[in-house]
C-alpha cells in the first residue's frame, strides 16, 4: 500500500536527473519557468505590490506544467510562448508578491575583447613594478625564459580551474574555485582554500601599504623640495643629466660612492630641513599617517563607492608603459652579456637567485580564485579558453615589455645593474616630474583599491566564520586593525615589496595554482575512468613544482 502511495506521489513523467535547483542568478532563464508573472499584471509601481488575480491564474497555469513532470525534466515544460521575455521575468511568491529578477541578461554579456581586457586589468597589479628586479635576480636571458615558462604554466593551471566546475553534475552556476575545492575535499578544502586566498589578499594589502608609504613620502618630498627650492642632486648617488637614474643603496666603495644624508639647500631659504625629515620619514612616520585615512575607510559597510574607481588601474598601467617607453628612448640600451659570471657592473645571464623571480611571477599571473566568475560574463562561452589564452598573452607581453626595457635601459657602466630596485620607480629621483605624476596617480589609485581588498577579506573571512559579512562594528574594527598593523610593521621594518610579493605569491600559489587544481583534475579524470599514467605523472610534477617554488624562497 505504501508503495502504491509512493508511486501516486511521483510526477506522471519522471526523470533520472535530480538535484537541480532554481536560482534567480542562473544564466539560463528557462530554469525559472514555474515562477513567471507578466509585469503588466502587477498592481502599482512598487515591485512588492500585491499581484492581480489575472497574474495568479497565469501562475497557476504555468505550475500545471510542472505537475506533469519532475522539475529537472524539460519534456513537458511550459512552451516558449507562455513564458515572458527575459526582461519581464518576476518571481511569484506564495504570499502574493512579485519580485523583479535581477539575474544575468544574455544581451548584457561582454564580447570577447571586453572579457580579455577585464582579465588583463584584473591580473595587472603591483607586481609589474617588481618585474625588472626579478629579471635582474634571475639574469637577463634566464629571466625572460622563466617569465615565458611560468606564464604558460600558470595559464594551464588557470585552464584547469576554469573547466573544473563543469565536471560536477549539479548546479555550479554561482560557484568559484574555492567551492569546487570544498566539493572535492570537504571542510579541509573549504578552509584551506579560504586560508590561501587570505594570504594572497592580505599579502597584496601589505604590499599596497608599503607602496603607499613610498609614494606618499616621495610625493610630499617633491612638493616640499619645489616649495623650498631644495636641491637633492648632491645627496643621491646616480647619473648626471636631465634623465637621472639613481642607486638608492649603493655599495660603499674606495672611491667614496656612498649616500650622503645631508641636504644641499640652495637659495636664501632657511627652513629647517632636518625637522621636516624627522616628521616626514618613509619608514617611521608616513606608515602611521596612512592609518588616519585608511582605517576609517576599511570600516565602511559597503565598498560600492570605491568600486567606481577601478578604471584607474587601467590608466595607471598605461601611463607606466608610456613612462617606461620615454625613459628607454632617452637612456638608450646598455647591455653586455656575461653568461655565468657577474662583473662589477653587469649581472650574469643565468643566476641561482632565479626562484625569487618565480615567486614574484606566481602572484603576477595569479587570477585563479576569481577566473570562473570573470569568464561567466563572456558572451560566447565556447571561446573562453581562447580568450583566457589571449589575456595571458597580453599580460605576459606587458611584463616582458616593462621588464626588458627597464633592465636594458638601466645606465651601465655608470651604475651597476644590481642597483635595480624591487620598485623600479625608486631608481628615479624625487625631482623627476614624470615619475612624480606616476607616483601621485598610483597613490590615489591604491587608496581607492585598498578598501576594496579589505572588503573582500572581510566578506570571505566573516562570512565563513560568523555567517555574516558585517557581524558588528567591533568585529570589523578588530580585523581591520590586524590587517593595518601588518602593513605598518612591514612598511617600517621590511619595506621590500619584491620579497613580500614572492613569499605571498609562492604561498598562495602552492595551493590555489598547483596543488588543488592538479588534484581536482586528477580526481575528476579518475571518477570518469579517464586518468592515465602520463597525466598523473605530469600533474604530480606540478604539485612538486609548487612545493619547490615555496621552499626555495626561504633559501634565497
Coordinates of C-alpha atoms in Angstrom, one line a residue:
X1 CA 0.0 0.0 0.0
X2 CA 2.8 2.4 0.9
X3 CA 4.5 1.5 -2.4
X4 CA 1.3 2.5 -4.3
X5 CA 1.0 5.8 -2.4
X6 CA 4.7 6.4 -3.1
X7 CA 4.0 5.9 -6.8
X8 CA 1.0 8.2 -6.7
X9 CA 3.1 11.0 -5.3
X10 CA 5.5 10.8 -8.2
X11 CA 5.1 13.0 -11.3
X12 CA 3.5 11.5 -14.4
X13 CA 6.8 11.6 -16.3
X14 CA 9.9 11.1 -14.1
X15 CA 13.5 11.9 -14.9
X16 CA 16.6 10.3 -13.6
X17 CA 18.2 13.7 -13.2
X18 CA 17.8 15.1 -9.7
X19 CA 19.2 17.8 -7.6
X20 CA 18.8 20.8 -9.9
X21 CA 18.0 23.9 -8.0
X22 CA 16.5 27.1 -9.3
X23 CA 18.3 30.4 -8.7
X24 CA 17.5 34.0 -9.6
X25 CA 21.0 34.4 -10.7
X26 CA 21.0 31.4 -13.0
X27 CA 22.3 32.0 -16.5
X28 CA 19.5 30.0 -18.1
X29 CA 16.3 32.0 -17.7
X30 CA 14.2 28.9 -18.8
X31 CA 15.1 27.3 -15.5
X32 CA 12.7 29.8 -13.8
X33 CA 9.6 28.8 -15.8
X34 CA 7.4 27.7 -12.9
X35 CA 7.8 31.1 -11.3
X36 CA 7.0 33.7 -14.0
X37 CA 4.5 36.6 -13.8
X38 CA 3.9 39.2 -16.5
X39 CA 4.8 42.7 -15.3
X40 CA 1.6 44.2 -16.7
X41 CA -0.4 42.1 -14.2
X42 CA 1.3 43.6 -11.2
X43 CA -0.7 46.2 -9.5
X44 CA 1.1 49.5 -9.0
X45 CA 4.7 50.6 -9.4
X46 CA 6.0 49.0 -6.2
X47 CA 7.9 45.8 -7.0
X48 CA 6.4 44.3 -3.9
X49 CA 2.8 45.2 -4.6
X50 CA 0.0 42.6 -4.5
X51 CA -0.3 40.5 -7.6
X52 CA -3.6 40.7 -9.5
X53 CA -6.0 37.8 -10.0
X54 CA -5.1 37.5 -13.7
X55 CA -1.4 37.1 -12.8
X56 CA -2.3 34.5 -10.2
X57 CA -4.2 32.5 -12.9
X58 CA -1.2 32.7 -15.2
X59 CA 1.0 31.4 -12.4
X60 CA -1.3 28.5 -11.7
X61 CA -1.4 27.6 -15.4
X62 CA 2.4 27.6 -15.5
X63 CA 2.5 25.5 -12.4
X64 CA 0.3 22.9 -14.1
X65 CA 3.1 22.0 -16.4
X66 CA 5.4 21.4 -13.5
X67 CA 3.0 18.9 -12.1
X68 CA 3.2 16.8 -15.2
X69 CA 6.9 16.2 -14.9
X70 CA 9.8 16.5 -12.4
X71 CA 11.4 19.9 -12.2
X72 CA 14.6 18.7 -13.8
X73 CA 12.8 17.3 -16.9
X74 CA 12.2 19.7 -19.8
X75 CA 9.9 17.3 -21.8
X76 CA 6.7 19.0 -20.7
X77 CA 8.0 22.3 -19.6
X78 CA 5.9 25.4 -20.4
X79 CA 6.2 26.3 -24.1
X80 CA 8.2 29.4 -25.0
X81 CA 5.1 31.4 -26.0
X82 CA 3.8 31.1 -22.4
X83 CA 7.0 32.5 -20.9
X84 CA 7.6 36.3 -20.8
X85 CA 10.7 37.8 -22.2
X86 CA 13.8 37.8 -20.0
X87 CA 13.5 41.4 -19.0
X88 CA 9.9 40.8 -17.9
X89 CA 10.6 37.9 -15.5
X90 CA 9.4 38.2 -12.0
X91 CA 9.4 35.7 -9.1
X92 CA 6.0 34.9 -7.8
X93 CA 5.8 34.5 -4.0
X94 CA 3.1 32.3 -2.3
X95 CA 2.4 35.4 -0.2
X96 CA 1.1 37.2 -3.2
X97 CA 4.0 39.4 -4.0
X98 CA 6.2 39.6 -7.1
X99 CA 9.9 40.5 -7.2
X100 CA 11.8 41.6 -10.3
X101 CA 14.5 39.0 -11.2
X102 CA 18.0 40.6 -11.2
X103 CA 19.7 37.7 -12.9
X104 CA 22.0 37.9 -15.8
X105 CA 20.7 39.0 -19.1
X106 CA 22.2 37.3 -22.1
X107 CA 22.1 40.6 -24.0
X108 CA 24.3 42.3 -21.3
X109 CA 27.1 39.8 -21.7
X110 CA 30.5 41.1 -22.7
X111 CA 32.1 40.5 -26.1
X112 CA 35.4 38.7 -26.2
X113 CA 37.5 41.9 -26.4
X114 CA 36.0 43.2 -23.2
X115 CA 36.4 39.9 -21.4
X116 CA 40.1 39.7 -22.4
X117 CA 40.9 43.2 -21.2
X118 CA 38.9 42.6 -18.0
X119 CA 41.1 39.6 -17.2
X120 CA 44.2 41.7 -18.2
X121 CA 43.2 44.6 -16.0
X122 CA 42.4 42.3 -13.0
X123 CA 45.8 40.5 -13.3
X124 CA 47.9 43.6 -13.7
X125 CA 48.8 44.9 -10.3
X126 CA 51.7 46.0 -8.2
X127 CA 53.8 43.1 -9.4
X128 CA 54.6 45.0 -12.6
X129 CA 56.8 47.3 -10.5
X130 CA 59.0 44.3 -9.5
X131 CA 59.4 42.6 -12.9
X132 CA 62.7 44.4 -13.7
X133 CA 64.1 43.5 -10.3
X134 CA 63.0 39.9 -10.8
X135 CA 64.8 39.8 -14.2
X136 CA 67.9 41.2 -12.5
X137 CA 67.8 38.5 -9.8
X138 CA 67.4 35.7 -12.4
X139 CA 69.7 37.1 -15.1
X140 CA 68.5 38.7 -18.3
X141 CA 68.4 35.6 -20.5
X142 CA 67.1 33.2 -17.8
X143 CA 64.6 35.8 -16.6
X144 CA 63.0 36.1 -20.0
X145 CA 62.8 32.3 -20.3
X146 CA 61.3 31.9 -16.8
X147 CA 58.7 34.6 -17.5
X148 CA 57.6 32.8 -20.6
X149 CA 57.6 29.3 -19.0
X150 CA 55.9 30.5 -15.8
X151 CA 53.2 32.3 -17.8
X152 CA 52.4 29.1 -19.8
X153 CA 52.3 27.0 -16.7
X154 CA 50.0 29.5 -14.9
X155 CA 47.8 29.6 -18.0
X156 CA 47.4 25.8 -18.0
X157 CA 46.6 25.7 -14.3
X158 CA 44.1 28.5 -14.8
X159 CA 42.5 26.5 -17.6
X160 CA 42.1 23.6 -15.2
X161 CA 40.4 25.9 -12.7
X162 CA 38.1 27.3 -15.4
X163 CA 36.8 23.9 -16.5
X164 CA 36.7 22.3 -13.0
X165 CA 33.0 23.2 -12.2
X166 CA 31.8 21.6 -15.5
X167 CA 32.9 18.2 -14.3
X168 CA 30.5 18.4 -11.3
X169 CA 27.0 17.1 -12.1
X170 CA 25.0 19.7 -10.2
X171 CA 24.2 23.4 -10.4
X172 CA 27.5 25.2 -10.2
X173 CA 26.4 28.5 -11.9
X174 CA 27.4 30.6 -8.9
X175 CA 30.5 28.6 -7.9
X176 CA 34.1 29.7 -7.7
X177 CA 37.1 27.5 -7.4
X178 CA 37.1 27.5 -3.5
X179 CA 33.6 26.0 -3.8
X180 CA 35.0 23.3 -6.1
X181 CA 37.7 22.6 -3.5
X182 CA 35.0 22.3 -0.9
X183 CA 33.1 19.8 -3.0
X184 CA 36.1 17.6 -3.6
X185 CA 37.9 17.9 -0.2
X186 CA 35.1 18.8 2.2
X187 CA 35.8 21.1 5.1
X188 CA 39.6 20.8 4.6
X189 CA 39.2 22.1 1.0
X190 CA 36.9 24.9 2.2
X191 CA 39.1 26.2 5.0
X192 CA 42.5 25.7 3.3
X193 CA 41.3 27.5 0.1
X194 CA 40.0 30.3 2.3
X195 CA 43.3 30.5 4.1
X196 CA 45.4 30.7 1.0
X197 CA 43.0 33.1 -0.6
X198 CA 43.5 35.3 2.5
X199 CA 47.3 35.0 2.1
X200 CA 47.0 36.4 -1.4
X201 CA 44.7 39.2 -0.4
X202 CA 46.4 40.3 2.8
X203 CA 49.8 40.0 1.1
X204 CA 48.5 42.4 -1.6
X205 CA 47.3 44.8 1.1
X206 CA 50.7 44.7 2.9
X207 CA 52.4 45.5 -0.5
X208 CA 49.9 48.3 -1.0
X209 CA 50.7 49.8 2.4
X210 CA 54.4 49.7 1.7
X211 CA 53.9 51.3 -1.7
X212 CA 51.5 53.9 -0.5
X213 CA 54.0 54.9 2.2
X214 CA 56.7 55.1 -0.5
X215 CA 54.5 57.1 -2.9
X216 CA 53.2 59.4 -0.2
X217 CA 56.7 60.1 1.0
X218 CA 58.1 60.9 -2.4
X219 CA 55.1 63.0 -3.4
X220 CA 55.4 65.1 -0.2
X221 CA 59.2 65.3 -0.7
X222 CA 58.7 66.6 -4.3
X223 CA 56.3 69.3 -3.1
X224 CA 58.5 70.3 -0.2
X225 CA 61.6 70.5 -2.4
X226 CA 59.8 72.5 -5.0
X227 CA 58.3 74.9 -2.5
X228 CA 61.6 75.5 -0.6
X229 CA 63.9 75.3 -3.6
X230 CA 65.8 72.3 -2.2
X231 CA 68.2 70.5 -4.5
X232 CA 68.7 66.8 -3.7
X233 CA 71.1 66.0 -6.5
X234 CA 74.1 66.1 -4.3
X235 CA 72.7 63.7 -1.8
X236 CA 71.8 61.0 -4.3
X237 CA 74.2 58.6 -5.9
X238 CA 73.4 58.4 -9.6
X239 CA 74.0 59.6 -13.1
X240 CA 74.0 63.2 -14.3
X241 CA 71.9 64.9 -16.9
X242 CA 68.2 65.6 -17.4
X243 CA 67.2 61.9 -17.2
X244 CA 68.9 61.0 -14.0
X245 CA 68.9 57.4 -12.6
X246 CA 69.9 56.8 -9.0
X247 CA 71.1 53.9 -6.9
X248 CA 69.4 54.4 -3.5
X249 CA 71.5 51.8 -1.7
X250 CA 74.9 51.7 -3.4
X251 CA 77.8 49.6 -2.0
X252 CA 80.4 51.8 -0.3
X253 CA 83.5 51.8 -2.5
X254 CA 87.0 53.1 -2.0
X255 CA 86.2 55.9 -4.4
X256 CA 83.7 57.3 -1.9
X257 CA 80.5 56.5 -3.7
X258 CA 78.0 56.4 -0.9
X259 CA 74.8 58.1 0.1
X260 CA 75.0 61.5 1.7
X261 CA 72.4 62.1 4.4
X262 CA 72.6 65.8 4.4
X263 CA 70.6 68.2 2.2
X264 CA 72.1 70.7 -0.1
X265 CA 69.8 73.8 0.2
X266 CA 70.2 76.4 -2.5
X267 CA 68.8 79.9 -2.4
X268 CA 68.1 82.0 0.7
X269 CA 65.6 79.6 2.3
X270 CA 66.4 79.0 5.9
X271 CA 63.7 76.4 6.7
X272 CA 64.7 73.6 9.0
X273 CA 65.2 70.6 6.6
X274 CA 66.1 68.3 9.5
X275 CA 62.8 69.0 11.2
X276 CA 60.9 68.1 8.0
X277 CA 62.9 64.9 7.7
X278 CA 62.0 64.0 11.2
X279 CA 58.3 64.3 10.7
X280 CA 58.3 63.1 7.1
X281 CA 60.1 59.8 7.3
X282 CA 59.4 57.0 4.8
X283 CA 59.5 54.3 7.5
X284 CA 58.9 56.0 10.8
X285 CA 56.0 58.4 10.3
X286 CA 54.4 58.0 6.9
X287 CA 53.0 54.5 7.6
X288 CA 51.4 55.8 10.7
X289 CA 49.9 58.8 8.9
X290 CA 48.1 56.5 6.5
X291 CA 46.2 54.9 9.4
X292 CA 44.3 58.1 9.9
X293 CA 43.0 58.0 6.3
X294 CA 42.6 54.3 5.6
X295 CA 41.4 52.7 8.8
X296 CA 38.0 54.5 8.7
X297 CA 37.6 53.7 5.0
X298 CA 38.1 50.0 5.8
X299 CA 35.2 50.1 8.3
X300 CA 32.6 51.1 5.6
X301 CA 29.8 48.6 5.4
X302 CA 29.8 48.7 1.6
X303 CA 32.6 49.1 -0.9
X304 CA 30.4 50.3 -3.7
X305 CA 31.8 53.8 -3.7
X306 CA 35.4 52.6 -4.2
X307 CA 34.4 50.2 -6.9
X308 CA 33.7 53.2 -9.2
X309 CA 37.4 54.0 -9.3
X310 CA 38.6 50.6 -10.6
X311 CA 39.2 52.1 -14.1
X312 CA 42.1 53.9 -12.6
X313 CA 44.1 50.7 -12.6
X314 CA 44.0 50.5 -16.4
X315 CA 45.0 54.2 -16.7
X316 CA 47.9 53.7 -14.3
X317 CA 49.3 50.7 -16.2
X318 CA 49.0 52.5 -19.5
X319 CA 50.8 55.5 -18.0
X320 CA 53.6 53.2 -16.7
X321 CA 54.0 51.7 -20.1
X322 CA 54.3 55.2 -21.6
X323 CA 56.8 56.3 -18.9
X324 CA 59.0 53.2 -19.5
X325 CA 59.0 53.9 -23.2
X326 CA 60.0 57.5 -22.8
X327 CA 62.8 56.6 -20.3
X328 CA 64.1 53.8 -22.6
X329 CA 64.2 56.2 -25.6
X330 CA 66.1 58.8 -23.6
X331 CA 68.5 56.5 -21.9
X332 CA 69.2 54.0 -24.7
X333 CA 70.2 50.4 -24.2
X334 CA 73.1 49.3 -22.0
X335 CA 73.6 45.5 -22.3
X336 CA 76.7 43.3 -22.1
X337 CA 76.3 39.5 -21.9
X338 CA 78.2 37.6 -19.3
X339 CA 76.7 34.1 -19.2
X340 CA 77.6 32.8 -15.8
X341 CA 80.0 35.3 -14.1
X342 CA 78.8 38.6 -12.6
X343 CA 81.1 41.5 -13.1
X344 CA 81.3 44.8 -11.2
X345 CA 78.7 46.4 -13.5
X346 CA 76.8 43.7 -15.2
X347 CA 75.0 40.6 -13.8
X348 CA 75.3 37.1 -15.2
X349 CA 72.7 35.9 -17.7
X350 CA 71.9 32.8 -15.5
X351 CA 71.8 33.3 -11.8
X352 CA 71.0 31.0 -8.9
X353 CA 68.6 33.6 -7.4
X354 CA 66.0 32.8 -10.1
X355 CA 63.5 31.3 -7.6
X356 CA 62.9 34.9 -6.3
X357 CA 61.6 35.7 -9.8
X358 CA 59.3 32.6 -10.0
X359 CA 57.8 33.6 -6.6
X360 CA 57.0 37.1 -8.0
X361 CA 55.6 35.7 -11.2
X362 CA 53.3 33.3 -9.3
X363 CA 51.5 36.3 -7.9
X364 CA 51.9 38.4 -11.1
X365 CA 50.0 35.8 -13.1
X366 CA 47.6 34.9 -10.3
X367 CA 43.9 35.2 -11.1
X368 CA 42.8 31.6 -10.3
X369 CA 40.5 32.4 -7.4
X370 CA 38.1 34.6 -9.5
X371 CA 38.6 33.5 -13.1
X372 CA 35.4 31.4 -13.2
X373 CA 33.3 34.5 -12.3
X374 CA 35.1 36.7 -14.8
X375 CA 34.6 34.3 -17.7
X376 CA 30.9 33.8 -16.9
X377 CA 30.3 37.2 -18.3
X378 CA 31.7 36.3 -21.7
X379 CA 29.1 36.4 -24.4
X380 CA 30.5 33.5 -26.3
X381 CA 31.2 30.8 -23.7
X382 CA 32.7 28.5 -26.3
X383 CA 35.6 31.0 -26.7
X384 CA 36.5 31.0 -23.0
X385 CA 39.7 29.1 -23.5
X386 CA 40.8 31.2 -26.4
X387 CA 40.0 34.5 -24.7
X388 CA 41.8 33.4 -21.5
X389 CA 44.9 32.5 -23.5
X390 CA 44.9 35.8 -25.3
X391 CA 44.5 37.6 -21.9
X392 CA 47.5 35.7 -20.6
X393 CA 49.5 36.5 -23.7
X394 CA 48.8 40.3 -23.3
X395 CA 49.8 40.1 -19.6
X396 CA 53.0 38.3 -20.4
X397 CA 53.8 40.8 -23.2
X398 CA 53.2 43.7 -20.8
X399 CA 55.5 42.2 -18.2
X400 CA 58.2 41.5 -20.8
X401 CA 58.0 45.0 -22.3
X402 CA 58.3 46.7 -18.9
X403 CA 60.9 44.3 -17.5
X404 CA 63.2 44.1 -20.6
X405 CA 63.1 47.9 -21.3
X406 CA 63.9 48.9 -17.7
X407 CA 66.7 46.3 -17.4
X408 CA 68.2 47.1 -20.8
X409 CA 67.9 50.9 -20.4
X410 CA 69.4 51.0 -16.9
X411 CA 72.6 53.1 -17.4
X412 CA 75.6 50.8 -17.0
X413 CA 78.6 51.1 -16.7
X414 CA 77.7 54.4 -14.9
X415 CA 75.7 52.3 -12.4
X416 CA 75.6 48.5 -11.7
X417 CA 72.7 46.5 -12.8
X418 CA 72.5 45.3 -9.2
X419 CA 71.2 48.7 -8.3
X420 CA 67.7 47.9 -9.9
X421 CA 65.2 48.2 -7.0
X422 CA 62.2 45.9 -6.2
X423 CA 60.1 49.0 -7.1
X424 CA 61.8 50.4 -10.2
X425 CA 60.3 53.8 -9.6
X426 CA 62.8 54.1 -6.7
X427 CA 65.6 54.2 -9.3
X428 CA 64.4 57.7 -10.4
X429 CA 64.9 60.8 -8.3
X430 CA 62.1 62.5 -6.4
X431 CA 62.6 65.6 -8.6
X432 CA 61.6 63.7 -11.8
X433 CA 58.3 65.2 -12.9
X434 CA 57.1 62.3 -15.0
X435 CA 57.8 59.8 -12.1
X436 CA 56.2 62.2 -9.7
X437 CA 53.0 62.1 -11.7
X438 CA 53.2 58.3 -11.8
X439 CA 53.7 58.1 -8.0
X440 CA 50.8 60.6 -7.3
X441 CA 48.5 58.7 -9.6
X442 CA 49.4 55.3 -8.2
X443 CA 48.9 56.6 -4.7
X444 CA 45.4 57.8 -5.4
X445 CA 44.6 54.6 -7.2
X446 CA 45.8 52.4 -4.3
X447 CA 43.9 54.5 -1.8
X448 CA 40.7 53.6 -3.6
X449 CA 41.6 49.9 -4.2
X450 CA 42.8 49.2 -0.7
X451 CA 39.4 49.4 0.9
X452 CA 38.1 47.0 -1.8
X453 CA 40.7 44.5 -0.9
X454 CA 39.8 44.9 2.8
X455 CA 36.2 44.4 1.9
X456 CA 37.0 41.1 0.1
X457 CA 38.9 39.9 3.1
X458 CA 36.1 40.8 5.4
X459 CA 33.4 39.2 3.3
X460 CA 35.3 35.9 2.9
X461 CA 36.5 35.6 6.5
X462 CA 33.5 37.0 8.4
X463 CA 31.1 35.1 6.1
X464 CA 32.8 31.8 6.7
X465 CA 33.3 32.2 10.4
X466 CA 30.1 34.1 11.5
X467 CA 27.8 33.6 8.5
X468 CA 27.5 37.4 8.3
X469 CA 29.7 39.8 6.3
X470 CA 29.3 42.5 8.9
X471 CA 28.7 40.8 12.3
X472 CA 29.3 44.0 14.3
X473 CA 31.4 47.1 14.1
X474 CA 33.8 45.8 16.8
X475 CA 34.4 42.6 14.8
X476 CA 35.2 44.5 11.7
X477 CA 37.4 47.0 13.5
X478 CA 39.4 44.2 15.1
X479 CA 40.0 42.6 11.8
X480 CA 41.0 45.8 10.1
X481 CA 43.4 46.7 13.0
X482 CA 45.2 43.4 12.4
X483 CA 45.5 44.0 8.7
X484 CA 46.6 47.6 9.0
X485 CA 49.0 46.6 11.7
X486 CA 50.7 44.0 9.4
X487 CA 51.1 46.7 6.8
X488 CA 52.5 49.3 9.2
X489 CA 55.1 46.8 10.6
X490 CA 56.3 45.7 7.2
X491 CA 56.5 49.3 5.9
X492 CA 58.6 50.2 9.0
X493 CA 60.9 47.2 9.4
X494 CA 61.0 45.4 6.0
X495 CA 59.7 47.6 3.1
X496 CA 61.0 45.3 0.4
X497 CA 58.0 44.7 -1.9
X498 CA 59.9 42.2 -4.0
X499 CA 60.3 39.8 -1.1
X500 CA 56.8 40.3 0.2
X501 CA 55.3 39.6 -3.3
X502 CA 57.5 36.5 -3.8
X503 CA 56.6 34.9 -0.5
X504 CA 52.9 35.6 -0.7
X505 CA 52.8 34.6 -4.3
X506 CA 54.6 31.3 -3.7
X507 CA 52.4 30.6 -0.6
X508 CA 49.0 31.1 -2.2
X509 CA 50.3 29.7 -5.5
X510 CA 51.2 26.4 -3.8
X511 CA 47.5 25.7 -3.0
X512 CA 45.4 27.6 -5.5
X513 CA 47.7 27.3 -8.6
X514 CA 49.5 24.0 -8.3
X515 CA 48.1 21.6 -5.6
X516 CA 44.4 22.0 -5.7
X517 CA 44.0 22.4 -9.5
X518 CA 46.2 19.3 -10.1
X519 CA 44.4 17.2 -7.5
X520 CA 40.9 18.3 -8.7
X521 CA 41.9 17.5 -12.3
X522 CA 43.2 14.0 -11.4
X523 CA 40.2 13.1 -9.2
X524 CA 37.8 14.3 -11.9
X525 CA 39.5 12.2 -14.5
X526 CA 39.7 9.2 -12.2
X527 CA 35.9 9.3 -11.5
X528 CA 35.3 9.3 -15.2
X529 CA 37.7 6.5 -15.7
X530 CA 39.9 8.7 -18.0
X531 CA 43.0 9.1 -15.8
X532 CA 46.2 7.8 -17.4
X533 CA 49.7 7.5 -16.1
X534 CA 51.3 10.3 -18.2
X535 CA 48.6 12.7 -16.9
X536 CA 49.0 11.5 -13.3
X537 CA 52.8 11.9 -13.5
X538 CA 52.6 15.4 -15.1
X539 CA 50.1 16.8 -12.6
X540 CA 52.0 15.2 -9.7
X541 CA 55.1 17.1 -11.1
X542 CA 53.1 20.3 -10.9
X543 CA 52.5 19.7 -7.2
X544 CA 56.2 19.1 -6.6
X545 CA 57.0 22.3 -8.6
X546 CA 54.7 24.4 -6.4
X547 CA 56.3 22.9 -3.2
X548 CA 59.8 23.6 -4.6
X549 CA 58.8 27.2 -5.5
X550 CA 57.7 27.9 -1.9
X551 CA 60.7 26.1 -0.2
X552 CA 63.2 27.9 -2.4
X553 CA 62.0 31.3 -1.2
X554 CA 63.5 30.6 2.3
X555 CA 67.0 29.9 0.9
X556 CA 67.3 33.0 -1.3

